[in-house]
XYZ file of C-alpha atoms in Angstrom:
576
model
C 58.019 158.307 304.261
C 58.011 158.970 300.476
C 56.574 162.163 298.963
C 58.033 162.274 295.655
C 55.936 163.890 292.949
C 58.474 163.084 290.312
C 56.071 164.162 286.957
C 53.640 166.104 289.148
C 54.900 170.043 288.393
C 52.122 171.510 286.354
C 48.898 170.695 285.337
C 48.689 170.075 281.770
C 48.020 172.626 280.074
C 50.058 173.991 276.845
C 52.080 176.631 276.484
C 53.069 178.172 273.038
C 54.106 181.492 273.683
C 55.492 183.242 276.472
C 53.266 186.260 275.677
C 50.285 184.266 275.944
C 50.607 184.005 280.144
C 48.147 186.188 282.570
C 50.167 187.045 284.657
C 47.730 188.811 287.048
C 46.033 185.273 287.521
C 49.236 183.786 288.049
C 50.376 185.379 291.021
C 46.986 185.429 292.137
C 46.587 181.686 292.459
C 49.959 180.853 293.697
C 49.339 184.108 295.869
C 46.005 182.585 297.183
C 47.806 178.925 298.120
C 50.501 180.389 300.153
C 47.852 182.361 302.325
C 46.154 178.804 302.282
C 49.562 176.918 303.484
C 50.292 179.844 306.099
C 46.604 179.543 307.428
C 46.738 175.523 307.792
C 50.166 175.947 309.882
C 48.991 178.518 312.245
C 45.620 175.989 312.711
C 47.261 172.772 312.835
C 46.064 171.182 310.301
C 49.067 169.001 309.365
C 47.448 166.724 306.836
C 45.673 169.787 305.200
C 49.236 171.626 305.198
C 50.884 167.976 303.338
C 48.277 168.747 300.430
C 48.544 172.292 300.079
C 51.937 171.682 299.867
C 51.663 169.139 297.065
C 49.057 171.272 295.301
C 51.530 174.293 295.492
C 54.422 171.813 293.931
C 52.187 170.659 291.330
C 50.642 174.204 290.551
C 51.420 174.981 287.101
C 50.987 178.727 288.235
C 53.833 178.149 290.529
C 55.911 176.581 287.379
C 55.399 179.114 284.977
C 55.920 182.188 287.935
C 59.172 179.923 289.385
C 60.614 180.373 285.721
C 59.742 183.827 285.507
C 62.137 184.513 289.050
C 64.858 182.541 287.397
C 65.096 183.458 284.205
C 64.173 187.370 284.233
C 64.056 188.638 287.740
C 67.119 187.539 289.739
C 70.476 188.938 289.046
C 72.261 185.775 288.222
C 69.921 184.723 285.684
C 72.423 184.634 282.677
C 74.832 182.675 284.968
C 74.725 179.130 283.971
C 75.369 175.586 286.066
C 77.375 172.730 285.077
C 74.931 171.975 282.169
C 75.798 175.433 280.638
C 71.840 176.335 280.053
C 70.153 179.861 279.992
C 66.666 180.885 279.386
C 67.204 184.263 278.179
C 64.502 184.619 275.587
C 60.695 184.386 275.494
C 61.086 181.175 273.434
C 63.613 179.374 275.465
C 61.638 180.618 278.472
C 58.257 178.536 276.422
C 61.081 175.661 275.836
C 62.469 175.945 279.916
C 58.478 175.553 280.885
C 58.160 172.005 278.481
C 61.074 170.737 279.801
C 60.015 170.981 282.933
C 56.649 169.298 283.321
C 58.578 166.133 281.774
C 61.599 166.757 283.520
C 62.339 164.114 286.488
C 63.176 166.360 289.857
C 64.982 163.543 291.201
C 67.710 164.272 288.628
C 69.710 166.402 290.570
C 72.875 167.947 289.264
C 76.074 169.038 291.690
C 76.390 172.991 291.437
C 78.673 174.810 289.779
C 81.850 176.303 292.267
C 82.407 179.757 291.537
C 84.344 182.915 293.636
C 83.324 186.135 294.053
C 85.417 188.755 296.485
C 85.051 189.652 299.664
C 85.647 193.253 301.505
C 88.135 191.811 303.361
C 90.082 190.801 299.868
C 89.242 186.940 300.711
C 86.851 185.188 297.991
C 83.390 184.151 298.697
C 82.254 180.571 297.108
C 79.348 180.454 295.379
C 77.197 177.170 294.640
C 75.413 177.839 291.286
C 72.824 175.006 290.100
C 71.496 174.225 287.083
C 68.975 175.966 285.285
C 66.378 173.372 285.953
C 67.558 172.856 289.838
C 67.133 176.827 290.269
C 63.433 176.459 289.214
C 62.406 173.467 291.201
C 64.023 174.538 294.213
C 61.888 178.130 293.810
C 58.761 175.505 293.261
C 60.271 173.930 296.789
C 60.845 177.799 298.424
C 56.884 178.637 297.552
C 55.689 175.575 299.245
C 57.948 175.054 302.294
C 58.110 178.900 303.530
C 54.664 179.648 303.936
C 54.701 177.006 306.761
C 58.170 178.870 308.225
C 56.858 181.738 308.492
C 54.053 181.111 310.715
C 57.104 179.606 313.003
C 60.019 182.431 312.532
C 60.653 184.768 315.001
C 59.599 188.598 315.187
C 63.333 189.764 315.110
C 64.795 187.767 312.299
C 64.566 189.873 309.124
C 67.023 188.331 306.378
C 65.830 187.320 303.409
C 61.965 186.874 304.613
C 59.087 188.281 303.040
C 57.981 191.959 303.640
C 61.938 192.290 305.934
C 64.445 194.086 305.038
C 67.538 195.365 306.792
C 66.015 198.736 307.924
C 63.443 196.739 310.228
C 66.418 195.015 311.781
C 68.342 198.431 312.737
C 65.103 200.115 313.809
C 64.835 197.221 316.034
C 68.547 198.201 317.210
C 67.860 201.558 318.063
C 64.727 200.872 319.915
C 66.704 198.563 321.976
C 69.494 200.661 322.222
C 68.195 204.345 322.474
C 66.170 204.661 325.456
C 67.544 205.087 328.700
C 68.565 202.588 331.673
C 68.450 200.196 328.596
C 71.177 197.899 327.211
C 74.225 199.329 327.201
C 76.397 196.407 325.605
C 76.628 194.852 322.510
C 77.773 191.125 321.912
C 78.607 191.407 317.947
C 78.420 187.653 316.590
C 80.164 186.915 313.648
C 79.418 182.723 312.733
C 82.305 180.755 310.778
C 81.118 180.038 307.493
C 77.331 179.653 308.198
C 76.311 178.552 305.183
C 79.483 176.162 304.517
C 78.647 174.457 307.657
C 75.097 173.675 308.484
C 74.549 170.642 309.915
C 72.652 168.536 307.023
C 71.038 166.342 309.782
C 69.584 168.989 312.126
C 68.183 170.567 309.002
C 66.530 167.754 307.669
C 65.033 166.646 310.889
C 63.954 170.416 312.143
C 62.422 170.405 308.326
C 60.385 167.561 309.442
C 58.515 164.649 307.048
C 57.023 167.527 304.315
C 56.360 167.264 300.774
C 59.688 168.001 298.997
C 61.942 166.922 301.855
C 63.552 163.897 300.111
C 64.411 166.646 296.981
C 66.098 168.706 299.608
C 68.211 166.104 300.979
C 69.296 165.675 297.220
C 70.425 168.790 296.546
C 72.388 169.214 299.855
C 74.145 166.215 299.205
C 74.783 167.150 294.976
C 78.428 168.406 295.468
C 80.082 170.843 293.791
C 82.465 170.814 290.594
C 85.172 173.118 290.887
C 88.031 172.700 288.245
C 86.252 170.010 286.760
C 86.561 167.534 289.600
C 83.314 166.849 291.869
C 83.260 167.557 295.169
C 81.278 165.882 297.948
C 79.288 167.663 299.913
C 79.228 166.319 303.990
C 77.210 169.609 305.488
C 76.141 173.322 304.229
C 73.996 174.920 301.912
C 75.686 176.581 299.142
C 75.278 180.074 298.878
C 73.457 180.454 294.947
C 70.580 178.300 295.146
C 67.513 179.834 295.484
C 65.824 177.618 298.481
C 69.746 178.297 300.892
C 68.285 181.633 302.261
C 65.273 180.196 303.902
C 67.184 176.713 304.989
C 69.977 178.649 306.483
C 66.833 180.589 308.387
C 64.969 177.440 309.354
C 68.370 176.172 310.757
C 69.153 179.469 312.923
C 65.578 180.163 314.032
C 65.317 179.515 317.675
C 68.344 181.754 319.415
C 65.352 184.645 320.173
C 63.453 181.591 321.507
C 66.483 180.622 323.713
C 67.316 184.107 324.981
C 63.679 184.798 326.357
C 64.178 182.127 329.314
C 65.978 184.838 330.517
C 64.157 187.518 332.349
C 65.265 190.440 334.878
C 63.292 192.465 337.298
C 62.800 195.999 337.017
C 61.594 198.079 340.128
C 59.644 201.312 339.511
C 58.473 203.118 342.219
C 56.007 205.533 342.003
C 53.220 208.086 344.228
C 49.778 206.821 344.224
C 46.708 209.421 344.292
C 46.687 209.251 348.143
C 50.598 210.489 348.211
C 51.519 206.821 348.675
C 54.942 205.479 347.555
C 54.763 201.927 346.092
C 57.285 199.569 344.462
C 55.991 197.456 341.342
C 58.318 195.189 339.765
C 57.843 194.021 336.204
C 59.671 191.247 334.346
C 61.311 191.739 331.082
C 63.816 190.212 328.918
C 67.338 190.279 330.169
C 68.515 190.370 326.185
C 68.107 192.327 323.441
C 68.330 190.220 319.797
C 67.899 191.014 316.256
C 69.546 188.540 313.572
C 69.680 189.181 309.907
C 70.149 185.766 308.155
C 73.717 184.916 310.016
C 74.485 187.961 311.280
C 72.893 188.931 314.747
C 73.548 190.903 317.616
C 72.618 190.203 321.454
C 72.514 193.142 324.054
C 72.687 193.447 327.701
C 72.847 195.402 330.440
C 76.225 194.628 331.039
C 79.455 192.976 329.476
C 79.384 189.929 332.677
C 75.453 189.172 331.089
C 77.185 188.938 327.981
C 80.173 186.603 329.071
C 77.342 184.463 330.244
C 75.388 184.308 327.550
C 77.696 183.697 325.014
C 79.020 179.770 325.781
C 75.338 178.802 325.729
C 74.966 180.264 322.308
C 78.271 178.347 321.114
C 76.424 174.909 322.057
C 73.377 176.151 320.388
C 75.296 176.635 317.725
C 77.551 173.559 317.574
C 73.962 171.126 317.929
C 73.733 173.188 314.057
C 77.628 172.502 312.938
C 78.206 175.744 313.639
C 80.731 178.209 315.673
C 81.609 181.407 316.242
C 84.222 183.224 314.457
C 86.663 184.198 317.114
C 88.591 186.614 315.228
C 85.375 188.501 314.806
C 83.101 188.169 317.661
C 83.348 190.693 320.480
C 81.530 192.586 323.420
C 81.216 196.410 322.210
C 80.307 199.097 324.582
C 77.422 201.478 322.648
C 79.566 204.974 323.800
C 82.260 202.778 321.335
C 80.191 201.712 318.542
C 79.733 198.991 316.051
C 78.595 198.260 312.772
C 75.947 196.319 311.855
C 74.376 195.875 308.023
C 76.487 198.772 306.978
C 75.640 200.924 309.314
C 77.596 202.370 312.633
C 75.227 202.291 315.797
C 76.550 204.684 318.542
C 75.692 207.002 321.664
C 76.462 210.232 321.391
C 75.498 212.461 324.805
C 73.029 209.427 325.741
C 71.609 209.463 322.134
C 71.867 206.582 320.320
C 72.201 207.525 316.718
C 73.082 205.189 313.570
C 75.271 206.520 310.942
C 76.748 205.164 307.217
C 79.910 203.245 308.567
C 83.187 205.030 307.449
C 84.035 202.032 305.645
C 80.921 201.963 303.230
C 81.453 205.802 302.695
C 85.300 204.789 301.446
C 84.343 201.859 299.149
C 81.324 203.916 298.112
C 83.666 206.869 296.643
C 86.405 204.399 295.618
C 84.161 202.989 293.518
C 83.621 205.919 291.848
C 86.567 207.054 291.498
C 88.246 203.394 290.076
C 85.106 204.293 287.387
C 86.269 207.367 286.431
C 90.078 206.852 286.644
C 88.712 203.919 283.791
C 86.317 205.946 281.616
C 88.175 210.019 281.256
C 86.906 210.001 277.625
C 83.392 208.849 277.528
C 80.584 211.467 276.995
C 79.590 213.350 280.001
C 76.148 212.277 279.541
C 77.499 208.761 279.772
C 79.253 209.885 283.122
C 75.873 211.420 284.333
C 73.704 208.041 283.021
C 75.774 205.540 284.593
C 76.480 207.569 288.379
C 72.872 208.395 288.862
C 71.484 205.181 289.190
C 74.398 204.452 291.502
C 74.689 207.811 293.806
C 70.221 207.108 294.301
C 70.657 203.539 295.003
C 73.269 204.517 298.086
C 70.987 207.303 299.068
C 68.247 205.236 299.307
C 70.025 202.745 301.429
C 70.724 204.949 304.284
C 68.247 207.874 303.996
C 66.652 206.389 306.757
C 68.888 207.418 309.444
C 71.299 210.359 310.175
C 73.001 210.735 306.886
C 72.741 214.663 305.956
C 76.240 215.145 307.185
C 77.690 212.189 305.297
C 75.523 212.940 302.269
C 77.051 216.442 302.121
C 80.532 215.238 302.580
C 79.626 212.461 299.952
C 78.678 214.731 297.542
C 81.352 217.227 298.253
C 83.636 214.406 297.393
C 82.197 213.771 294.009
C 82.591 217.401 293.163
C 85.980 217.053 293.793
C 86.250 213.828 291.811
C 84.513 215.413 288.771
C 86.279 218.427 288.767
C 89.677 216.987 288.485
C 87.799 214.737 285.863
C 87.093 217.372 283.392
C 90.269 219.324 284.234
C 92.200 216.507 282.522
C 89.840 216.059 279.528
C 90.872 219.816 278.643
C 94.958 220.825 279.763
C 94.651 223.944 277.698
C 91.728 225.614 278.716
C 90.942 227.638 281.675
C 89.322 226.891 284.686
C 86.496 229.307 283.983
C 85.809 227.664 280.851
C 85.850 223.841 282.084
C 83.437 224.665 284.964
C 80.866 226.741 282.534
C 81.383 223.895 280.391
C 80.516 221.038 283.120
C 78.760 222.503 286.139
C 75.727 224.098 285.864
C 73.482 226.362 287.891
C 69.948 225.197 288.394
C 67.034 226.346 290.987
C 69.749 228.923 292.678
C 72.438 225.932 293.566
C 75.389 226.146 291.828
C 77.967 223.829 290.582
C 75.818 220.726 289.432
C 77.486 218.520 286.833
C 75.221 218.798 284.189
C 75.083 218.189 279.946
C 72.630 218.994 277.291
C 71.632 216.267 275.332
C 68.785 215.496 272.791
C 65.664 213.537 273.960
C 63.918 211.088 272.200
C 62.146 213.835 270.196
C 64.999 215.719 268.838
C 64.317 218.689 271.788
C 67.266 219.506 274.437
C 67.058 217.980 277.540
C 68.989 219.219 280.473
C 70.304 216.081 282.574
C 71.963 216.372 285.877
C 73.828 214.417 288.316
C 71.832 213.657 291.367
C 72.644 214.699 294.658
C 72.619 213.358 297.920
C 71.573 215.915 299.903
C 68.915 216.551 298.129
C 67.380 213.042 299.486
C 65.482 213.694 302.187
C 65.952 212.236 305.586
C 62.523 209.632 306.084
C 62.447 207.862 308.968
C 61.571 203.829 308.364
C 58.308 202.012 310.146
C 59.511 198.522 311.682
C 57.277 195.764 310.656
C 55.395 194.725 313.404
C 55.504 191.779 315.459
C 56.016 188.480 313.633
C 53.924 189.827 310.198
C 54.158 188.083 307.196
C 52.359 188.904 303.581
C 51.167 185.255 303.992
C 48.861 185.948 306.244
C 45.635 186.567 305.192
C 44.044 188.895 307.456
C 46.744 191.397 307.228
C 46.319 191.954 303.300
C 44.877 195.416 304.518
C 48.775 195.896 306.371
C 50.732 195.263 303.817
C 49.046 197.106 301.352
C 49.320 200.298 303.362
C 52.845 199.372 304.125
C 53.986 199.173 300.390
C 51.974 202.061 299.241
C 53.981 204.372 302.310
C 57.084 202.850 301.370
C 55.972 204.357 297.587
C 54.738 207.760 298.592
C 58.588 207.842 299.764
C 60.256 206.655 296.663
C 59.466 209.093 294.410
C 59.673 213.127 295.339
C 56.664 214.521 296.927
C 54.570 215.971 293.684
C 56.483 214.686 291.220
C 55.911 213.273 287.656
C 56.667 209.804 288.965
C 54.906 210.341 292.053
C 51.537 211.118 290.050
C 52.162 208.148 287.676
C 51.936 205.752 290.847
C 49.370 207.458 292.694
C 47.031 207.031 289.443
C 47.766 203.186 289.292
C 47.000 202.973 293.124
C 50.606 201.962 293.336
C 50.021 199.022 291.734
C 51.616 197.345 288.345
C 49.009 196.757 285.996
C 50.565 193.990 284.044
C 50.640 191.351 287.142
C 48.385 193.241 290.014
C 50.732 193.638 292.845
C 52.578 196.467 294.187
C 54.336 198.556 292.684
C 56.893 197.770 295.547
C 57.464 194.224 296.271
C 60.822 194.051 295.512
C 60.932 193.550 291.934
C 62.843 196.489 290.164
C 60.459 199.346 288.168
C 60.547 200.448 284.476
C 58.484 203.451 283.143
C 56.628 202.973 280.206
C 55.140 205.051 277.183
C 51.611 204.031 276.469
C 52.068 205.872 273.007
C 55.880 205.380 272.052
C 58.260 208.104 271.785
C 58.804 207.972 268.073
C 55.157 207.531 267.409
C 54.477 211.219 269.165
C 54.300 209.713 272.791
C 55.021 213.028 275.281
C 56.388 212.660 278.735
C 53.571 213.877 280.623
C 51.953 211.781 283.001
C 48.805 210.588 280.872
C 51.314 208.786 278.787
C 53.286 207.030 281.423
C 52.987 203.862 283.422
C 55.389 202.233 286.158
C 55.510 198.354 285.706
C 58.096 195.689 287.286
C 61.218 195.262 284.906
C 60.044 191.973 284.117
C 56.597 193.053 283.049
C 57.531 196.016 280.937
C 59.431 193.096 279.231
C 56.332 191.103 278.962
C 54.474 193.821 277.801
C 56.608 194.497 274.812
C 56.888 190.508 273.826
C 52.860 190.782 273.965
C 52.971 193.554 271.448
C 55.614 191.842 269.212
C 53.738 189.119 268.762
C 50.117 191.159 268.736
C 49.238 189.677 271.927
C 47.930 193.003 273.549
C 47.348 196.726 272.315
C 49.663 199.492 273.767
């Protein structure tokens, strides 16, 4: 069946600068048709899903926002394909947008074969596309996973809407912590998922949708690595935007698989009348939570596990894939494993999840390799680049039982900053290097701190963040099999963002009064302030034009539309 819509992306309309776009109606609409797609699915309504589908590839909302993800939001936007192409600025952004509505999808380019290292000192490859391949296959993403995720299971959580990798442990520990539960841990480790997929299965799980033949095409592209072209026979390579949700639509079914297997639990109890009765109740014999290709199965035992695990391998091999057998093992929970960085173990009956040892290491090595490479920058440089840094891997694990580590952590970098500013001065004192570096503030002593001028001329006190300081915040699982493409739980996810906000920034502080009068939402595009887009804080009244930094002055917008914002002003598209 053909569904090409070779000239179909965009309606057309003109676009002459980038500043002119609403982006608030933008997201809305393309918003608005993948609630539309998601709602067809779950009805049936195949035919009505095949136009929505079309509608959402031809939406010139969906063009303009697809360019905004490739271009400003993701990380590898100044990374080009084989064509060498970047869309860096508002105007090639405008140019990007042309080029597009008369650009022929069926033009597909091989990707570009690059190599980034591993942990384990190997090197990952990475499949990079083209500029205009990245942006069709985000037009592809919008319209085909709306329709997976009225299909994908409750406990996958990698790269999905509204998941993250916190839902998947909390999912662990309920499995894991209560008692007369699973005990044993099969730890899966698949060879080269992505590398290997099985280009038929996917195509024929993927079924006869709009954009399928454009799929095919870009799984067959190749790669060009050292300026020869390489075929491509099965895999999805890792660096195109639409991989992450094929890689899902090709492992989604193991949770189906493992509930055919049920046990019998016996409780017996005392009725009112002093009676003892038996009632048995059926449950599932294994525990699963999978984060794109990394999952876990648990079990009562380690035999449930031996069993188990062949009729995963054929499920696996009917996908071109296997098992790694250097890395796939049956763990006892009193023993421990790791799992997304973190190291899930009993201790006394508890189960309690840890940072792993190894991401502490790296974590401080890190550091340290920095500082070994900078001893003669400013310390306010020192303070401006770690902060960012020391937060981000706070944030990441505040969720569990980190006080411990964070103290140890931070002890560390005490020790790692002392012997940094011993060096910068071998002929003064140790008195005078710590009055000189550490300061104490609010009664706690020894915080690596620098005075610096602010914006307007006035001393500023800035100070290295620490860890303990984070508080511990336990994370909410998303429930069930919820997705922000479903309509009637707009209410949900709204709440859910807005918690996940009221933890971000310190109870009562400047930031935390900023968001809570926006409602938590950007202002530029309409959405959360927390939907996974990274935040900038604005001055409505600029710094050198008098602008304070008090909280009637500031605003928190998504990185990419504080950018927007300024381009609009630049070109006297909208007033501060």
């Amino acid at each position: 069946m053909k569904d090409r819509v070779s000239n179909d992306i965009g309606a057309k309309e003109p676009l002459n600068n980038w500043a002119d776009i609403n982006w608030k109606l933008v997201k809305k609409r393309v918003r608005n048709l993948r609630q539309r797609i998601y709602r067809a699915t779950q009805n049936g309504r195949w035919n009505q899903v095949r136009s929505l589908m079309k509608l959402m590839i031809r939406s010139y909302s969906n063009l303009l926002l697809s360019v905004r993800r490739i271009t400003l939001e993701n990380d590898g936007k100044q990374t080009a394909g084989i064509d060498g192409q970047t869309a860096i600025t508002p105007e090639q952004r405008v140019r990007t947008v042309k080029e597009m509505k008369d650009y022929s999808l069926w033009k597909v380019h091989p990707t570009k074969r690059v190599f980034i290292p591993k942990q384990n000192g190997k090197l990952r490859p990475l499949g990079i596309p083209t500029i205009k391949n990245r942006i069709a296959q985000a037009i592809i993403k919008n319209a085909l996973e709306p329709v997976w995720e009225t299909r994908f299971e409750a406990n996958s959580y990698g790269f999905r809407p509204g998941r993250s990798c916190h839902d998947a442990i909390e999912q662990v520990w309920i499995r894991l912590n209560a008692q007369g539960n699973d005990r044993w841990i099969l730890e899966a480790d698949i060879q080269g998922a992505f590398d290997n997929i099985s280009h038929e299965y996917l195509l024929n799980t993927i079924g006869e949708v709009p954009g399928k033949e454009l799929i095919k095409q870009w799984l067959k592209a190749g790669y060009v690595e050292a300026e020869i072209l390489h075929e491509t026979e099965s895999g999805t390579p890792q660096g195109g935007i639409i991989s992450p949700v094929l890689a899902n639509i090709a492992l989604d079914g193991m949770e189906k698989l493992l509930s055919q297997f049920q046990k019998t639990k016996e409780y017996q109890y005392t009725d009112s009348k002093g009676r003892k009765r038996t009632e048995r109740e059926r449950k599932p014999r294994y525990g699963f939570v999978r984060y794109a290709d990394d999952f876990i199965i648990t079990a009562e035992s380690s035999e449930e596990l031996l069993v188990i695990q062949p009729i995963i391998s054929d499920w696996l091999k009917q996908r071109g894939l296997e098992f790694n057998p250097d890395k796939t093992k049956i763990t006892h929970i009193n023993d421990g494993f790791n799992f997304l960085g973190f190291n899930i173990r009993h201790y006394k009956g508890k189960c309690l999840i840890k940072p792993q040892k190894e991401k502490v290491k790296e974590f401080l090595t890190g550091v340290q390799e920095w500082l070994n490479q900078h001893k003669t920058v400013e310390t306010t440089a020192v303070i401006q680049y770690l902060s960012p840094v020391i937060r981000g891997w706070g944030n990441y694990y505040k969720h569990k039982v980190s006080k411990d580590v964070f103290s140890y952590v931070d002890y560390r970098l005490w020790q790692m900053l002392w012997k940094w500013s011993l060096r910068r001065h071998p002929n003064k004192g140790k008195k005078w290097v710590a009055q000189r570096y550490f300061k104490t503030i609010n009664g706690t002593a020894w915080n690596f701190a620098q005075t610096r001028k602010d914006r307007n001329g006035k001393d500023k006190l800035i100070t290295l963040p620490k860890l303990s300081h984070i508080p511990i915040i336990r994370h909410v699982k998303v429930k069930g099999t919820a997705s922000p493409d479903d309509p009637t739980l707009s209410e949900y996810w709204e709440k859910r963002q807005t918690r996940y906000g009221k933890s971000y920034f310190a109870q009562g502080s400047k930031l935390y009064k900023v968001a809570q009068n926006q409602k938590w939402k950007c202002p530029i595009c309409g959405e959360s302030l927390f939907n996974g887009e990274a935040l900038h804080t604005h001055h409505v009244v600029k710094v050198t034009d008098g602008g304070e930094n008090e909280v009637e002055n500031l605003v928190h917008l998504h990185k990419s539309c504080h950018l927007h914002l300024h381009t609009s002003k630049r070109t006297g598209k909208q007033k501060a």
